[in-house]
PDB file of C-alpha atoms in Angstrom:
ATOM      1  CA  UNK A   9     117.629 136.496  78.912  1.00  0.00           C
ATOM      2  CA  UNK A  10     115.926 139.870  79.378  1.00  0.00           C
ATOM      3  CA  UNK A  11     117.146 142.755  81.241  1.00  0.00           C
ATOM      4  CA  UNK A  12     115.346 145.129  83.030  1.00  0.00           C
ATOM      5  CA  UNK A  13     116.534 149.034  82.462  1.00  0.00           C
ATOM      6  CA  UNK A  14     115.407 151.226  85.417  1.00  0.00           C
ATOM      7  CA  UNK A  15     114.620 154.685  84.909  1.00  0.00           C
ATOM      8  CA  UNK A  16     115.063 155.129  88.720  1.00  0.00           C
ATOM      9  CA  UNK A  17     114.211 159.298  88.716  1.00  0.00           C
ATOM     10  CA  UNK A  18     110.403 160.381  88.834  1.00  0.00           C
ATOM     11  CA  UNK A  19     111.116 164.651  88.799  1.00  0.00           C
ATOM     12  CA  UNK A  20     109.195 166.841  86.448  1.00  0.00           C
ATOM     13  CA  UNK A  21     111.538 167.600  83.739  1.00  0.00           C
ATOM     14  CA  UNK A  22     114.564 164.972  84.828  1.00  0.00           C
ATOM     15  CA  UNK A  23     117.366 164.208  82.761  1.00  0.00           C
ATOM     16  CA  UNK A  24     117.032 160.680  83.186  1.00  0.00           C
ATOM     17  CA  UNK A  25     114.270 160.088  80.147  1.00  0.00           C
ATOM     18  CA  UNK A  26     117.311 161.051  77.932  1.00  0.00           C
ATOM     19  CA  UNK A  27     119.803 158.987  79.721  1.00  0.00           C
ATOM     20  CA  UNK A  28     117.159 156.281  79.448  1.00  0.00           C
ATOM     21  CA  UNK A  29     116.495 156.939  75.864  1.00  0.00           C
ATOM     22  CA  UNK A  30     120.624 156.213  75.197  1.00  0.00           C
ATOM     23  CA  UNK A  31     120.593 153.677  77.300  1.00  0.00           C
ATOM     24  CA  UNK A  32     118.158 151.654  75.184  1.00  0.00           C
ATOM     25  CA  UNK A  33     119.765 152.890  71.954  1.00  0.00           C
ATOM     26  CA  UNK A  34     122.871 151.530  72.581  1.00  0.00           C
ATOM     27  CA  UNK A  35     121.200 147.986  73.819  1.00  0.00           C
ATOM     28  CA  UNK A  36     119.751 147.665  70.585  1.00  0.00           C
ATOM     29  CA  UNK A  37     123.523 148.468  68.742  1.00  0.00           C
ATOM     30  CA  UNK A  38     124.409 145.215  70.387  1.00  0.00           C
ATOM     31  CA  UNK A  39     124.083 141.708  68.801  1.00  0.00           C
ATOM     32  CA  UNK A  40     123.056 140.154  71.733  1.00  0.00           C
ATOM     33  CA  UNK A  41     122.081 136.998  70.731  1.00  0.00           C
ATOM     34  CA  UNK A  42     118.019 135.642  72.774  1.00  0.00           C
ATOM     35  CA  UNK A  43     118.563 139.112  74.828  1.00  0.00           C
ATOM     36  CA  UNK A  44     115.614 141.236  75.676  1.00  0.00           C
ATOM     37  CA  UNK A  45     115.872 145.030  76.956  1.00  0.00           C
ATOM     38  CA  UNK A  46     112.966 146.775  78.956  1.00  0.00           C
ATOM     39  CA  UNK A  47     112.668 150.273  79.602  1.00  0.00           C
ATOM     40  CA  UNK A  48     111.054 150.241  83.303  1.00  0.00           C
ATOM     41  CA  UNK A  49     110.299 154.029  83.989  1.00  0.00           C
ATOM     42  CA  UNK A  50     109.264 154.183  88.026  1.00  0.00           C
ATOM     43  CA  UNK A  51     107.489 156.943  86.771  1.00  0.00           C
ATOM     44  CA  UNK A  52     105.143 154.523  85.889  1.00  0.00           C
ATOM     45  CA  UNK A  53     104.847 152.721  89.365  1.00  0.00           C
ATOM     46  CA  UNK A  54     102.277 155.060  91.887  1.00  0.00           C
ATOM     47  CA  UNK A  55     104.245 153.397  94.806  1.00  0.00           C
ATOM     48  CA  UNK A  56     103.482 154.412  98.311  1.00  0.00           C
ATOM     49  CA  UNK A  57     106.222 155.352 100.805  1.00  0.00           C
ATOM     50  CA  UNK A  58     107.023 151.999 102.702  1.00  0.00           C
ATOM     51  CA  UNK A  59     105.453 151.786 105.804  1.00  0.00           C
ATOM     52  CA  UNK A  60     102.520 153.971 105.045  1.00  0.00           C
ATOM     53  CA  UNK A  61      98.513 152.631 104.093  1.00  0.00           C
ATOM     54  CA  UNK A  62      98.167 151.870 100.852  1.00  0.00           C
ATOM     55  CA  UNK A  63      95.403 152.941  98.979  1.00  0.00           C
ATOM     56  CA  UNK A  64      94.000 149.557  96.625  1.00  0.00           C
ATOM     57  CA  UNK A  65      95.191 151.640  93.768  1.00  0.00           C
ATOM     58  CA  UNK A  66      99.086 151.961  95.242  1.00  0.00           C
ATOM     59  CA  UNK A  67      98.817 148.099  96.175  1.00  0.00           C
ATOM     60  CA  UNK A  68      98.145 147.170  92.961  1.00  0.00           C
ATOM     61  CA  UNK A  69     101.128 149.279  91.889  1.00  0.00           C
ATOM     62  CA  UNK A  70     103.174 147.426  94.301  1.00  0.00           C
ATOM     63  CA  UNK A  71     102.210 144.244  92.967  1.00  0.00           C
ATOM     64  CA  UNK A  72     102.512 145.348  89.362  1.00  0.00           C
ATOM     65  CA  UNK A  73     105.796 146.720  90.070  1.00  0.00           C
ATOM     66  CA  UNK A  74     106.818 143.293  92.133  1.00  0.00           C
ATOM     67  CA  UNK A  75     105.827 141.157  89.409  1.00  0.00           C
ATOM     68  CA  UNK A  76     107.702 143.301  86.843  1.00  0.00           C
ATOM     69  CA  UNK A  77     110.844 143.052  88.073  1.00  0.00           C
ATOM     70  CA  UNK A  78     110.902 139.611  89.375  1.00  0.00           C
ATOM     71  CA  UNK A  79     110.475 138.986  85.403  1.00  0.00           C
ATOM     72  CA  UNK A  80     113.852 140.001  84.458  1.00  0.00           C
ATOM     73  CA  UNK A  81     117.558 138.115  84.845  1.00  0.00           C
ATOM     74  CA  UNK A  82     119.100 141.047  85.259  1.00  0.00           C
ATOM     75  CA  UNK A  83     119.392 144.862  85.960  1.00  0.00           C
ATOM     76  CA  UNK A  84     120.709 148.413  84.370  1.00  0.00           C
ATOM     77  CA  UNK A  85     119.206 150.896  87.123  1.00  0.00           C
ATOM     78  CA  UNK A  86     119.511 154.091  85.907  1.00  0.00           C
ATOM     79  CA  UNK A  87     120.324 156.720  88.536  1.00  0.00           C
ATOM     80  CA  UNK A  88     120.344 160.227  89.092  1.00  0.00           C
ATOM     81  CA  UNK A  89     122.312 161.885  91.992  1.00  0.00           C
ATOM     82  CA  UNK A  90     120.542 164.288  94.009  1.00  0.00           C
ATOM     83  CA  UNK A  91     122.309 166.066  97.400  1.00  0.00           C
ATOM     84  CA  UNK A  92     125.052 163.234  96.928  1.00  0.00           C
ATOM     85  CA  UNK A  93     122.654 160.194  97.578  1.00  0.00           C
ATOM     86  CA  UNK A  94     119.916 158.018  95.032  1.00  0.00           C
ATOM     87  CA  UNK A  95     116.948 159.599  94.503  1.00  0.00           C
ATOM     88  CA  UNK A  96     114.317 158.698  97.460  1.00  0.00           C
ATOM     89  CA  UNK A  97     111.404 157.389  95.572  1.00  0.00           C
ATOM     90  CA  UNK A  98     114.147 154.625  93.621  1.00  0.00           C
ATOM     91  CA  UNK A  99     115.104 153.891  97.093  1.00  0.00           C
ATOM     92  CA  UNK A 100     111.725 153.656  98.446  1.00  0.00           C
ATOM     93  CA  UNK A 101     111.240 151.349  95.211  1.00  0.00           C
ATOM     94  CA  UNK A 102     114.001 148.844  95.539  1.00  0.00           C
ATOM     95  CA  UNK A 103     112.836 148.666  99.493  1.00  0.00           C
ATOM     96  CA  UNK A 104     109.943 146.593  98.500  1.00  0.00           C
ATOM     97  CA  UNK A 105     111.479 144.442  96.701  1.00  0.00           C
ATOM     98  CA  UNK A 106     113.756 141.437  98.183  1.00  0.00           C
ATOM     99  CA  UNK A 107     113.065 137.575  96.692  1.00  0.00           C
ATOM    100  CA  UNK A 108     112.310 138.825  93.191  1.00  0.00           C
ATOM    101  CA  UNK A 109     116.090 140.113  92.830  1.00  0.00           C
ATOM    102  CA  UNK A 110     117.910 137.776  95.066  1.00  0.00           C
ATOM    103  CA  UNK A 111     120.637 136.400  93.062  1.00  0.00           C
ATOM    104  CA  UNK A 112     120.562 138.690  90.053  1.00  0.00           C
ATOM    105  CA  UNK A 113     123.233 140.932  88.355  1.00  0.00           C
ATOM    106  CA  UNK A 114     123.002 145.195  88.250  1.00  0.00           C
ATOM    107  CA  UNK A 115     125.220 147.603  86.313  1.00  0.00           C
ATOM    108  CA  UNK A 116     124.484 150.997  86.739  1.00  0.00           C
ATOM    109  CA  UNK A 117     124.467 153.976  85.104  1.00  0.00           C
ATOM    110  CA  UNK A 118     124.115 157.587  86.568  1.00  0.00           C
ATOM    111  CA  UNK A 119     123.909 161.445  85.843  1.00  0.00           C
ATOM    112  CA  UNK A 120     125.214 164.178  88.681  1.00  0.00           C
ATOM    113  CA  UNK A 121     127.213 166.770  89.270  1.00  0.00           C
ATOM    114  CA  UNK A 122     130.096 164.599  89.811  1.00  0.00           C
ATOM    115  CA  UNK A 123     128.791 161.743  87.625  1.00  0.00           C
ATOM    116  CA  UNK A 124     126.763 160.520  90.297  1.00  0.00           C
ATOM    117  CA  UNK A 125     129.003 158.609  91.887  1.00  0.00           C
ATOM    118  CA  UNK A 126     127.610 159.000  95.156  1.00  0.00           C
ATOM    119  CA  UNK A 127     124.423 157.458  94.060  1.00  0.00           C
ATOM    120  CA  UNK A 128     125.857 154.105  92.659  1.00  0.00           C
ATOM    121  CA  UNK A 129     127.745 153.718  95.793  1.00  0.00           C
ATOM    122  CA  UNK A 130     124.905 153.472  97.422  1.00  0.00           C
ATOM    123  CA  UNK A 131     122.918 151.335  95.367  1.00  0.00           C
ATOM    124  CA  UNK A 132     125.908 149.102  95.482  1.00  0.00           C
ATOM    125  CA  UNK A 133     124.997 148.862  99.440  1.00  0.00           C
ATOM    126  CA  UNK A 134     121.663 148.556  98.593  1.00  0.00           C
ATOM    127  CA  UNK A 135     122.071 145.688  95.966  1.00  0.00           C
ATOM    128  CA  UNK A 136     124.367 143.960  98.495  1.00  0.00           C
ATOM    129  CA  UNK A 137     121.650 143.556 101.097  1.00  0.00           C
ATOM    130  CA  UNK A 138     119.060 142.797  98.962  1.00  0.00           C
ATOM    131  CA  UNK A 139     121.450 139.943  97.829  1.00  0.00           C
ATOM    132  CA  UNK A 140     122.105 141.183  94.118  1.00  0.00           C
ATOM    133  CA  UNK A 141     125.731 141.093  92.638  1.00  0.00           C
ATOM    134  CA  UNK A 142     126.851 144.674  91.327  1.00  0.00           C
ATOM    135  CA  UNK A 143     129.131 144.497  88.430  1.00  0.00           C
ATOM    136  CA  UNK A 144     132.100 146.293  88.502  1.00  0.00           C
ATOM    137  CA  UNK A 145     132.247 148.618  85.435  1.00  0.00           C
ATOM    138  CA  UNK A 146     129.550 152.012  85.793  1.00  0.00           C
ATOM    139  CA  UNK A 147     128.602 154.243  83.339  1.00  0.00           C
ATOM    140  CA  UNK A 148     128.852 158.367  84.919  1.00  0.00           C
ATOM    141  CA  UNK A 149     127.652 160.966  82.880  1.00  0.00           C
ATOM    142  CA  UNK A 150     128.497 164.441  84.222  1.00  0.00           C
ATOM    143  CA  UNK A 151     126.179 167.438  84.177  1.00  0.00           C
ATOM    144  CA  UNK A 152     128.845 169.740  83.942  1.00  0.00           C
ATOM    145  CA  UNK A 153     130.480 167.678  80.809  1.00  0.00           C
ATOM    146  CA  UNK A 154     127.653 165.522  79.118  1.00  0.00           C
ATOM    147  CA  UNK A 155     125.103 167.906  79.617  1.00  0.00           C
ATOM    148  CA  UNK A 156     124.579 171.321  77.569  1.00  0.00           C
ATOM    149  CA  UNK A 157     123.258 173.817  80.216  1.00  0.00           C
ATOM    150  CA  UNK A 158     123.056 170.613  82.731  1.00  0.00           C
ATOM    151  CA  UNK A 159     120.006 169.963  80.860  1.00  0.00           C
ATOM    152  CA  UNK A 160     120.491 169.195  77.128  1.00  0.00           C
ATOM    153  CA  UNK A 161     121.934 165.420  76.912  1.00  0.00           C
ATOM    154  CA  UNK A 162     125.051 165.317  74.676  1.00  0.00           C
ATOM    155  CA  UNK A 163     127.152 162.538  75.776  1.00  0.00           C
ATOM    156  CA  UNK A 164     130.848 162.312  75.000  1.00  0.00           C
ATOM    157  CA  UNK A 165     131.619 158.902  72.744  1.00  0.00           C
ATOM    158  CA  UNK A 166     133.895 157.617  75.557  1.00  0.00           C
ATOM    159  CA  UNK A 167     130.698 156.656  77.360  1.00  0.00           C
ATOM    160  CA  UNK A 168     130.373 153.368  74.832  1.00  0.00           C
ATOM    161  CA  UNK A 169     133.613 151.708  76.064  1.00  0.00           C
ATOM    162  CA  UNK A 170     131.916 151.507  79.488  1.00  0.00           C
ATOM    163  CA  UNK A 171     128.839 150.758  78.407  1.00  0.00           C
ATOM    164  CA  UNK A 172     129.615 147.757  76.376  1.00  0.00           C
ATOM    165  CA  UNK A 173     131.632 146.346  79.366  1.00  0.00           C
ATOM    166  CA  UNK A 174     129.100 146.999  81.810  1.00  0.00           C
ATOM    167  CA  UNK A 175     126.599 145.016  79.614  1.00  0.00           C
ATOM    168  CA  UNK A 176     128.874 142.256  78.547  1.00  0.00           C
ATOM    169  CA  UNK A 177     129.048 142.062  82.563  1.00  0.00           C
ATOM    170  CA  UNK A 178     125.323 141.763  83.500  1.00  0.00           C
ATOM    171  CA  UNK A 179     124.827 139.547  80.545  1.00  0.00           C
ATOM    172  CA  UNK A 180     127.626 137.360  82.163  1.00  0.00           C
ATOM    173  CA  UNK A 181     126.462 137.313  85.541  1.00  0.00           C
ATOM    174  CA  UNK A 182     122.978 137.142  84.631  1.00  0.00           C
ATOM    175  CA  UNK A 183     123.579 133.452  82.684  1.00  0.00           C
ATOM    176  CA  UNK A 184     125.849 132.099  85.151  1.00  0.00           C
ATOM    177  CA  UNK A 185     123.459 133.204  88.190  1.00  0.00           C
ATOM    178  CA  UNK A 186     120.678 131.841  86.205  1.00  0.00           C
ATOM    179  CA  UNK A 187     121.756 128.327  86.827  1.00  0.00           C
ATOM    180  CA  UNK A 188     121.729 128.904  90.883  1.00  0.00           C
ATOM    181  CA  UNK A 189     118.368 130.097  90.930  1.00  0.00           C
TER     182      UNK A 189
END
C-alpha cells in the first residue's frame, strides 16, 4: 500500500514543511505492516494555472505530477488555511487531476487560525467531485495554540490520538477500495 502525503502550501517561509516534517515522523512511529509513506511537496510541481498555455517545461510538470499521484492508494493532503479557503495553487493542483484519484481514500490534516477548518471543508467538496472518499477523523493544528509566534511548530500531544485514527482510516479505505479498482 503506499500513501501519498501532500504538502499542499507552496509560500516562502510556510508552516507546512514542519507540519509535513511531523506528519512523516509520526508515519514512521507506526507498524504498518507493506505500508509506504511519500512526502509529495507541490513545491516541487512548476504547475501552470489550469486553463492557461503551458510552457513544455510546466507540461512535463503536469505529467510528472499526474503520474505521481496516480501511484499512490491513498492520500494525507496537508493543508494550510489562508482567508478561510485551501490554498489556490493546491486547488489549482488537485483540478488536474480526476482518473488517477477516482476511488481512493484522503485524511487531512491542516494549520490556520482556526485549525483550518475551513480549508478541509473544502477539500472535502473537492474530493467528493473528483470521486475520492474523505475519511472522517482530521487532524487541526492551530496557529494560535500549536504554533509559537504562529510560526515556530510545537504541537500539543493530543494531536496523535487523531492522527493514528485518521491513518488507521485511509489505510482502511485504501485496502478495501483497492479491490474495486
Amino acid at each position: 500500500m503506499n500513501i501519498g502525503v501532500i504538502l499542499g502550501s507552496v509560500r516562502e517561509g510556510r508552516n507546512g514543511e514542519a507540519v509535513g516534517k511531523w506528519v512523516m515522523d509520526y508515519a514512521a512511529t507506526r507498524s504498518d505492516e507493506n505500508v509506504t509513506y511519500e512526502l509529495v511537496d507541490l513545491k516541487d510541481y512548476d504547475l501552470p494555472l489550469l486553463g492557461t498555455q503551458p510552457t513544455e517545461a510546466q507540461g512535463q510538470a503536469i505529467q510528472n505530477w499526474s503520474s505521481k499521484i496516480a501511484s499512490f492508494d491513498g492520500y494525507v493532503i496537508i493543508t494550510a488555511e489562508y482567508n478561510r479557503a485551501v490554498p489556490g495553487a493546491l486547488k489549482n493542483a488537485l483540478d488536474y487531476l480526476h482518473p488517477e484519484v477516482h476511488n481512493k481514500p484522503v485524511g487531512y490534516v491542516a494549520y490556520g487560525g482556526l485549525g483550518g477548518l475551513s480549508a478541509i471543508q473544502t477539500l472535502r467538496l473537492v474530493a467528493a467531485e473528483q470521486e475520492m472518499a474523505s475519511v472522517r477523523t482530521m487532524v487541526t493544528f492551530s496557529l494560535m495554540a500549536d504554533f509559537e509566534n504562529m510560526s515556530v511548530f510545537k504541537p500539543h500531544d493530543y494531536h496523535a490520538v487523531n492522527a493514528e485514527k485518521m491513518f488507521d482510516q485511509v489505510l482502511l479505505w485504501a485496502k478495501a477500495f483497492k479491490a474495486i479498482r
